[in-house]
Amino acid sequence: MDISQDLEDFNQSAEQALEQLQEQHILHMDELTAKIDKVLTHQHELIALVRKVSKHNICLPIVKKEELGPVKHDITSNIAVHLPALKCLLERKSVHLFQQYDF
């Protein structure tokens, strides 16, 4: 048994294991990036929807009156009053999307 050969074999296998881990890490980071992009796309869609609502003075179909907090009556009457509540709802839905993807 040659100790230098054993060390060389050990180093080679350690380098291979490290390369595999680095490749797995890169794949995992790519998956995370894709998930983050998907969440950001959803967030941008929600932001666009909120902007559309504020321009057209209409109610979001995804918004339940009870989710808007203290303002529970006829939310279509004055959407500007509800924009802070819609913003909070948007943030909660974004957080929910992030949690949904098991980072």
Coordinates of C-alpha atoms in Angstrom, one line a residue:
M1 CA 0.0 0.0 0.0
D2 CA 1.3 3.3 -1.0
I3 CA 0.1 6.2 1.2
S4 CA 0.7 8.8 -1.5
Q5 CA -1.6 6.8 -3.9
D6 CA -4.2 6.5 -1.2
L7 CA -4.1 10.3 -0.6
E8 CA -4.3 11.0 -4.3
D9 CA -7.3 8.7 -4.7
F10 CA -9.0 10.3 -1.6
N11 CA -8.3 13.8 -3.0
Q12 CA -9.7 12.8 -6.4
S13 CA -12.9 11.4 -4.9
A14 CA -13.3 14.4 -2.6
E15 CA -12.9 16.7 -5.6
Q16 CA -15.5 14.7 -7.5
A17 CA -17.9 14.9 -4.6
L18 CA -17.3 18.6 -4.3
E19 CA -18.0 19.1 -8.0
Q20 CA -21.3 17.2 -7.7
L21 CA -22.3 19.3 -4.7
Q22 CA -21.5 22.5 -6.6
E23 CA -23.6 21.3 -9.6
Q24 CA -26.5 20.4 -7.2
H25 CA -26.1 23.8 -5.6
I26 CA -26.3 25.6 -9.0
L27 CA -29.4 23.6 -10.0
H28 CA -31.0 24.4 -6.7
M29 CA -30.2 28.1 -7.1
D30 CA -31.7 28.0 -10.6
E31 CA -34.8 26.4 -9.3
L32 CA -35.1 29.0 -6.6
T33 CA -34.6 31.8 -9.1
A34 CA -37.3 30.4 -11.3
K35 CA -39.7 30.2 -8.3
I36 CA -38.8 33.8 -7.2
D37 CA -39.5 34.9 -10.8
K38 CA -42.8 33.2 -10.8
V39 CA -43.8 34.8 -7.5
L40 CA -42.6 38.2 -8.8
T41 CA -44.7 37.7 -11.9
H42 CA -47.8 37.0 -9.8
Q43 CA -47.0 40.1 -7.7
H44 CA -46.7 42.3 -10.8
E45 CA -50.0 40.9 -12.1
L46 CA -51.6 41.7 -8.7
I47 CA -50.2 45.2 -8.8
A48 CA -51.5 45.7 -12.3
L49 CA -54.9 44.5 -11.2
V50 CA -54.9 47.0 -8.3
R51 CA -53.9 49.8 -10.6
K52 CA -56.7 48.8 -13.0
V53 CA -59.1 48.7 -10.1
S54 CA -58.1 52.2 -9.0
K55 CA -58.5 53.6 -12.5
H56 CA -61.9 52.0 -13.2
N57 CA -63.4 52.2 -9.8
I58 CA -64.3 48.5 -9.8
C59 CA -64.0 45.8 -7.2
L60 CA -61.5 43.0 -7.5
P61 CA -63.2 39.6 -7.8
I62 CA -60.5 38.0 -5.6
V63 CA -61.1 40.5 -2.7
K64 CA -63.6 39.5 -0.1
K65 CA -65.1 42.4 1.8
E66 CA -64.0 40.9 5.1
E67 CA -60.4 40.8 4.0
L68 CA -60.4 44.6 3.6
G69 CA -60.6 45.2 7.3
P70 CA -62.9 47.9 8.7
V71 CA -64.3 48.9 5.4
K72 CA -66.9 46.2 4.6
H73 CA -69.7 48.0 2.8
D74 CA -69.9 48.7 -1.0
I75 CA -66.2 48.7 -1.7
T76 CA -66.9 49.8 -5.3
S77 CA -68.3 53.2 -4.2
N78 CA -64.9 54.8 -3.6
I79 CA -61.9 52.6 -4.5
A80 CA -59.4 55.2 -3.4
V81 CA -60.4 54.8 0.2
H82 CA -59.6 51.1 -0.2
L83 CA -56.2 51.2 -1.9
P84 CA -54.3 50.9 1.4
A85 CA -56.3 47.8 2.3
L86 CA -55.8 46.4 -1.2
K87 CA -52.1 47.0 -0.8
C88 CA -52.1 45.0 2.4
L89 CA -54.0 42.3 0.8
L90 CA -51.5 42.2 -2.1
E91 CA -48.6 41.9 0.3
R92 CA -50.3 39.1 2.2
K93 CA -51.0 37.2 -1.0
S94 CA -47.4 37.7 -2.1
V95 CA -46.1 36.3 1.2
H96 CA -48.5 33.4 0.8
L97 CA -47.1 32.7 -2.7
F98 CA -43.5 32.8 -1.3
Q99 CA -44.5 30.3 1.5
Q100 CA -46.3 28.1 -1.0
Y101 CA -43.0 27.4 -2.9
D102 CA -41.1 25.8 0.0
F103 CA -37.9 27.7 -0.2

